[in-house]
Amino acid sequence: MVKRERENCNVMEGIEHRTVEVNGIKMHIAEKGEGPVVLFLHGFPELWYSWRHQIVSLASRGYKAVAPDLRGFGDTDAPTSFHNYTSLHIVGDIIALIDTLGVDQVFVVGHDWGAYMAWHLCLFRPDRVKALVNLSVHLFPRNPSASPLVGLRAYYGDDFYMCRIQEPGEMEAEFARVGTETVIKKFLSLRDPDVKYFVTKFDKRGFTGGLNYYRAFDLTWELTAPWTGAQVKVPAKFIVGDLDLVYHFPGAKEYIHSGSSKRRALLQEVVVMEGVAHFIQQESPTEINEHIYDFIKRF
């Protein structure tokens, strides 16, 4: 454990932190390096810290790596109502952050909810993104006839985790009963057992902000009706682990590997990594670093 903590300290060295005002909230960002901006968007239950290995790697290769705590997470403000967590809100935060960084375009790398928001960022504002690398969560085309939760309940039932999260306060109470550290370990299922940083921040902030992304899922569906059938017009690479639960969602493999996914996005490359699960950038950081760099260096 002492060795692992020393390694994490070395990885964190040189990463700077500041708070910026974006879209009506205060956002904490971690950053390192100089050059073209690579913006990293995390998922649940995660933080900027999920990208620590990628920040150092890309900074060493001539890029400015920037990773925020997204709305509701870590040291960023967390509005109370789930109505403030649609993709329009999150993309609004990201656009304001890009403006604050003083650049016209950025490279974007997303994972989990961060990947979902990155797809929407590219859908809403392709003019601000040079290229996209998304991990674990593929593009979900909007189904005009049924909302996401209706579809999930029909297939998995009301006990599916996304469905159980919907009632405000219930999942928070369940998490409180088992303790933050247990929750984090069960979600991340990392081969690296060091979750101290995550536990410290979620103990302070709580889980409500992150859970509100799930609670706003159907509201996002309602608000994005104008983009039904629209194509993501940003060059993209998608990476997923073969043990990832999302890769085994009904119809996911067929969609990812068919022409349908390329018709919905400018998807140039799909990578399936063997023996890797959902939290891919932390399970296999070296390989992910190479995959990201190999793609964005072309632009």
PDB file of N, CA and C in Angstrom, residues 17 33 52 72 78 86-87 90 95 97 108 162 165 179 206-207 252 274 282 284 289-290:
ATOM      1  N   HIS A  17      -4.377  22.884  -9.974  1.00  0.00           N
ATOM      2  CA  HIS A  17      -5.815  22.928  -9.719  1.00  0.00           C
ATOM      3  C   HIS A  17      -6.274  24.368  -9.586  1.00  0.00           C
ATOM      4  N   GLY A  33       0.393  20.842 -18.540  1.00  0.00           N
ATOM      5  CA  GLY A  33       0.950  20.872 -19.881  1.00  0.00           C
ATOM      6  C   GLY A  33       0.592  22.125 -20.657  1.00  0.00           C
ATOM      7  N   ARG A  52      -5.975  10.794 -14.029  1.00  0.00           N
ATOM      8  CA  ARG A  52      -4.641  11.223 -13.596  1.00  0.00           C
ATOM      9  C   ARG A  52      -3.537  10.670 -14.494  1.00  0.00           C
ATOM     10  N   GLY A  72     -21.906  18.645 -10.000  1.00  0.00           N
ATOM     11  CA  GLY A  72     -22.411  17.671  -9.036  1.00  0.00           C
ATOM     12  C   GLY A  72     -21.363  16.793  -8.403  1.00  0.00           C
ATOM     13  N   ALA A  78     -22.860  21.715  -6.896  1.00  0.00           N
ATOM     14  CA  ALA A  78     -23.845  20.651  -7.117  1.00  0.00           C
ATOM     15  C   ALA A  78     -25.256  21.187  -6.896  1.00  0.00           C
ATOM     16  N   THR A  86     -29.468  17.842 -17.039  1.00  0.00           N
ATOM     17  CA  THR A  86     -29.657  17.313 -18.390  1.00  0.00           C
ATOM     18  C   THR A  86     -28.385  17.504 -19.200  1.00  0.00           C
ATOM     19  N   SER A  87     -28.328  16.875 -20.352  1.00  0.00           N
ATOM     20  CA  SER A  87     -27.142  17.040 -21.202  1.00  0.00           C
ATOM     21  C   SER A  87     -26.991  18.483 -21.663  1.00  0.00           C
ATOM     22  N   ILE A  90     -25.051  20.160 -18.851  1.00  0.00           N
ATOM     23  CA  ILE A  90     -23.643  19.730 -18.784  1.00  0.00           C
ATOM     24  C   ILE A  90     -22.869  20.250 -19.986  1.00  0.00           C
ATOM     25  N   ILE A  95     -19.012  24.009 -22.714  1.00  0.00           N
ATOM     26  CA  ILE A  95     -18.767  25.104 -23.664  1.00  0.00           C
ATOM     27  C   ILE A  95     -18.208  26.317 -22.938  1.00  0.00           C
ATOM     28  N   LEU A  97     -16.517  26.259 -20.199  1.00  0.00           N
ATOM     29  CA  LEU A  97     -15.148  25.930 -19.809  1.00  0.00           C
ATOM     30  C   LEU A  97     -14.191  26.118 -20.982  1.00  0.00           C
ATOM     31  N   VAL A 108     -11.609  15.953 -27.180  1.00  0.00           N
ATOM     32  CA  VAL A 108     -12.420  15.521 -26.042  1.00  0.00           C
ATOM     33  C   VAL A 108     -12.261  14.014 -25.860  1.00  0.00           C
ATOM     34  N   MET A 162     -30.395   1.544 -12.793  1.00  0.00           N
ATOM     35  CA  MET A 162     -30.777   2.873 -13.276  1.00  0.00           C
ATOM     36  C   MET A 162     -32.223   3.209 -12.893  1.00  0.00           C
ATOM     37  N   ILE A 165     -32.496   4.054  -9.017  1.00  0.00           N
ATOM     38  CA  ILE A 165     -31.910   5.342  -8.639  1.00  0.00           C
ATOM     39  C   ILE A 165     -32.920   6.484  -8.726  1.00  0.00           C
ATOM     40  N   GLY A 179     -21.807   2.615   3.536  1.00  0.00           N
ATOM     41  CA  GLY A 179     -20.584   3.398   3.656  1.00  0.00           C
ATOM     42  C   GLY A 179     -19.973   3.748   2.311  1.00  0.00           C
ATOM     43  N   GLY A 206     -21.045  13.864  -1.146  1.00  0.00           N
ATOM     44  CA  GLY A 206     -22.203  12.991  -1.245  1.00  0.00           C
ATOM     45  C   GLY A 206     -22.411  12.516  -2.682  1.00  0.00           C
ATOM     46  N   PHE A 207     -23.418  11.678  -2.881  1.00  0.00           N
ATOM     47  CA  PHE A 207     -23.649  11.058  -4.183  1.00  0.00           C
ATOM     48  C   PHE A 207     -24.795  11.683  -4.977  1.00  0.00           C
ATOM     49  N   ALA A 252     -26.223  -3.882 -28.050  1.00  0.00           N
ATOM     50  CA  ALA A 252     -25.064  -2.981 -28.070  1.00  0.00           C
ATOM     51  C   ALA A 252     -23.986  -3.464 -29.029  1.00  0.00           C
ATOM     52  N   GLU A 274      -9.467  -6.758 -24.670  1.00  0.00           N
ATOM     53  CA  GLU A 274      -9.756  -8.033 -24.013  1.00  0.00           C
ATOM     54  C   GLU A 274      -9.374  -7.994 -22.535  1.00  0.00           C
ATOM     55  N   GLN A 282      -8.539   3.417 -15.971  1.00  0.00           N
ATOM     56  CA  GLN A 282      -7.806   3.148 -14.745  1.00  0.00           C
ATOM     57  C   GLN A 282      -7.309   1.699 -14.694  1.00  0.00           C
ATOM     58  N   SER A 284      -6.426  -0.111 -17.438  1.00  0.00           N
ATOM     59  CA  SER A 284      -5.371  -0.269 -18.444  1.00  0.00           C
ATOM     60  C   SER A 284      -4.879   1.099 -18.904  1.00  0.00           C
ATOM     61  N   ASN A 289      -3.737   5.408 -22.838  1.00  0.00           N
ATOM     62  CA  ASN A 289      -2.915   6.569 -23.194  1.00  0.00           C
ATOM     63  C   ASN A 289      -2.467   6.498 -24.651  1.00  0.00           C
ATOM     64  N   GLU A 290      -2.014   5.324 -25.057  1.00  0.00           N
ATOM     65  CA  GLU A 290      -1.526   5.144 -26.434  1.00  0.00           C
ATOM     66  C   GLU A 290      -2.664   5.280 -27.437  1.00  0.00           C
TER      67      GLU A 290
END
